[in-house]
Amino acid sequence: MWGIIPIKSLNQAKHRLKHVLYPDERQEFFKAMFEDVLSTMMSVPDFEQVAVATVCPAACIIAKKYGAIVLSTSQDEGQTAAVERSAEILDARGITSMLVIPGDVPLVTVEEIKIVLELHEKAPSMTIVPAQDELGSNCIALSPTIAAPLRFGPNSYFPHLETARKLGL
């Protein structure tokens, strides 16, 4: 199982907070959240590897600082494209499972990730953790990595559930 963290460009981060934070404040806020998620994922002993899916140079530097590898997504097309590209790369390398957590999920813990890993069944399988509002998806474990199309952003949780049901995952 690989841990994957999709990251947008830091200069595009937290755009919906533009009315309350200046651009540099949004970037620092997002960077702190990303480092929190990355540090937590690097502390999960069950991961074979943790990778950051991005084209953002600043995110690449942070990933390497923490010992994660970088899966280049070629161009910044958003989190969904970054996750799709990562799934394809992992599948091509013979890696059968991944757990995806966006870099801005607040206060995720090692224990929470371990619970998801324990609940995740053998392939084919999809385990989905909703955001607090039950609209978004905060975490998805998927085996095999290309078993289902994923999408991130607002209102992704119920479409993920529907996809899992349709595919028998």
Coordinates of C-alpha atoms in Angstrom, one line a residue:
M1 CA 0.0 0.0 0.0
W2 CA 1.3 3.4 -1.0
G3 CA 0.2 6.7 0.5
I4 CA -0.6 9.4 -2.0
I5 CA -1.0 13.1 -1.4
P6 CA -2.2 15.1 -4.3
I7 CA -1.0 18.8 -4.2
K8 CA -2.1 21.7 -6.3
S9 CA 0.3 24.6 -6.9
L10 CA 0.8 26.4 -3.6
N11 CA 0.0 29.8 -5.3
Q12 CA -3.5 28.4 -6.1
A13 CA -4.2 27.0 -2.6
K14 CA -7.2 27.8 -0.5
H15 CA -8.6 30.2 -3.1
R16 CA -12.0 30.2 -1.4
L17 CA -10.4 32.0 1.6
K18 CA -9.4 35.0 -0.6
H19 CA -11.9 37.2 1.2
V20 CA -10.2 36.6 4.6
L21 CA -6.6 35.9 3.9
Y22 CA -4.0 37.5 1.7
P23 CA -2.4 35.3 -1.0
D24 CA 0.8 34.8 1.0
E25 CA -1.2 33.9 4.1
R26 CA -3.3 31.3 2.1
Q27 CA 0.0 29.8 0.9
E28 CA 1.5 29.5 4.4
F29 CA -1.8 28.1 5.7
F30 CA -1.9 25.5 3.0
K31 CA 1.8 24.7 3.4
A32 CA 1.3 24.1 7.1
M33 CA -1.7 21.8 6.4
F34 CA 0.3 19.9 3.7
E35 CA 3.2 19.4 6.1
D36 CA 0.9 18.1 8.8
V37 CA -0.7 15.5 6.4
L38 CA 2.7 14.6 5.0
S39 CA 4.4 14.2 8.4
T40 CA 1.5 12.0 9.6
M41 CA 1.5 9.8 6.5
M42 CA 5.3 9.4 6.8
S43 CA 4.7 8.1 10.3
V44 CA 2.4 5.3 9.2
P45 CA 4.5 2.1 9.3
D46 CA 2.1 0.2 7.0
F47 CA 2.9 2.3 3.9
E48 CA 5.5 0.8 1.5
Q49 CA 6.1 4.4 0.3
V50 CA 4.5 7.8 0.6
A51 CA 4.4 9.9 -2.6
V52 CA 3.3 13.5 -3.4
A53 CA 1.6 13.9 -6.7
T54 CA 2.3 17.4 -7.9
V55 CA 4.1 19.7 -10.4
C56 CA 4.6 22.4 -7.8
P57 CA 8.3 23.1 -7.1
A58 CA 7.7 24.2 -3.5
A59 CA 5.7 21.0 -2.8
C60 CA 8.4 18.9 -4.4
I61 CA 11.0 20.4 -2.0
I62 CA 8.8 19.8 1.0
A63 CA 8.1 16.2 -0.1
K64 CA 11.8 15.4 -0.4
K65 CA 12.5 17.1 3.0
Y66 CA 10.2 14.6 4.6
G67 CA 11.5 11.6 2.7
A68 CA 8.5 11.2 0.4
I69 CA 9.0 10.6 -3.3
V70 CA 7.4 12.9 -6.0
L71 CA 5.2 11.6 -8.7
S72 CA 5.2 14.3 -11.3
T73 CA 1.9 15.0 -12.8
S74 CA 3.4 16.7 -15.9
Q75 CA 1.1 19.7 -15.6
D76 CA -1.2 21.2 -13.0
E77 CA -4.6 19.9 -13.9
G78 CA -5.9 19.6 -10.3
Q79 CA -6.1 17.0 -7.7
T80 CA -8.3 14.5 -9.6
A81 CA -5.9 14.4 -12.5
A82 CA -2.9 14.1 -10.1
V83 CA -4.6 11.1 -8.5
E84 CA -5.5 9.5 -11.8
R85 CA -1.9 9.9 -13.1
S86 CA -0.6 8.5 -9.8
A87 CA -2.9 5.4 -10.0
E88 CA -1.6 4.8 -13.6
I89 CA 2.0 5.1 -12.5
L90 CA 1.6 2.8 -9.6
D91 CA -0.3 0.2 -11.7
A92 CA 2.4 0.2 -14.3
R93 CA 5.0 -0.4 -11.5
G94 CA 2.9 -3.4 -10.2
I95 CA 1.8 -1.6 -7.1
T96 CA -1.6 -2.9 -6.2
S97 CA -3.0 -0.5 -3.6
M98 CA -3.0 3.1 -2.7
L99 CA -4.5 5.4 0.0
V100 CA -5.1 9.0 -1.0
I101 CA -5.5 11.9 1.3
P102 CA -5.6 15.4 0.0
G103 CA -2.9 17.7 1.4
D104 CA -5.4 20.0 3.1
V105 CA -7.3 17.5 5.3
P106 CA -7.1 18.9 8.8
L107 CA -5.6 17.1 11.7
V108 CA -5.5 13.6 10.3
T109 CA -3.9 11.1 12.7
V110 CA -1.8 8.0 12.3
E111 CA -4.5 6.1 14.2
E112 CA -7.2 7.2 11.8
I113 CA -5.1 6.1 8.8
K114 CA -4.4 2.7 10.5
I115 CA -8.2 2.2 11.0
V116 CA -8.8 2.8 7.3
L117 CA -6.1 0.4 6.4
E118 CA -7.5 -2.2 8.7
L119 CA -11.0 -1.8 7.3
H120 CA -9.8 -1.9 3.7
E121 CA -10.5 -5.3 2.2
K122 CA -8.5 -7.3 -0.3
A123 CA -8.7 -6.3 -3.9
P124 CA -10.9 -5.4 -5.5
S125 CA -11.9 -2.9 -2.8
M126 CA -12.6 0.8 -2.2
T127 CA -12.7 2.4 1.3
I128 CA -14.1 5.9 1.4
V129 CA -13.9 8.4 4.4
P130 CA -16.2 11.3 4.1
A131 CA -15.3 14.9 5.0
Q132 CA -17.0 16.2 8.1
D133 CA -19.8 17.7 6.0
E134 CA -20.3 14.3 4.3
L135 CA -20.0 16.0 0.9
G136 CA -16.3 15.7 0.2
S137 CA -14.0 12.7 0.4
N138 CA -11.1 13.0 2.9
C139 CA -9.5 9.7 2.3
I140 CA -9.8 6.8 -0.2
A141 CA -8.1 3.5 -0.2
L142 CA -8.3 1.7 -3.5
S143 CA -7.1 -1.8 -4.6
P144 CA -6.2 -2.1 -7.4
T145 CA -5.1 1.4 -7.9
I146 CA -7.1 1.7 -11.1
A147 CA -10.2 -0.1 -9.9
A148 CA -12.3 3.0 -10.0
P149 CA -12.2 6.6 -11.3
L150 CA -11.7 9.1 -8.5
R151 CA -12.6 12.7 -8.3
F152 CA -11.8 15.2 -5.6
G153 CA -13.3 18.5 -4.6
P154 CA -16.7 19.5 -3.3
N155 CA -19.5 16.9 -3.5
S156 CA -17.3 14.0 -4.2
Y157 CA -18.3 11.6 -1.4
F158 CA -21.7 10.4 -2.7
P159 CA -20.4 10.0 -6.3
H160 CA -17.6 7.9 -4.9
L161 CA -20.1 5.8 -3.0
E162 CA -22.2 5.3 -6.2
T163 CA -19.1 4.4 -8.2
A164 CA -18.1 1.8 -5.6
R165 CA -21.6 0.3 -5.6
K166 CA -21.8 0.1 -9.4
L167 CA -18.3 -1.5 -9.6
G168 CA -19.0 -3.9 -6.7
L169 CA -16.3 -2.5 -4.6

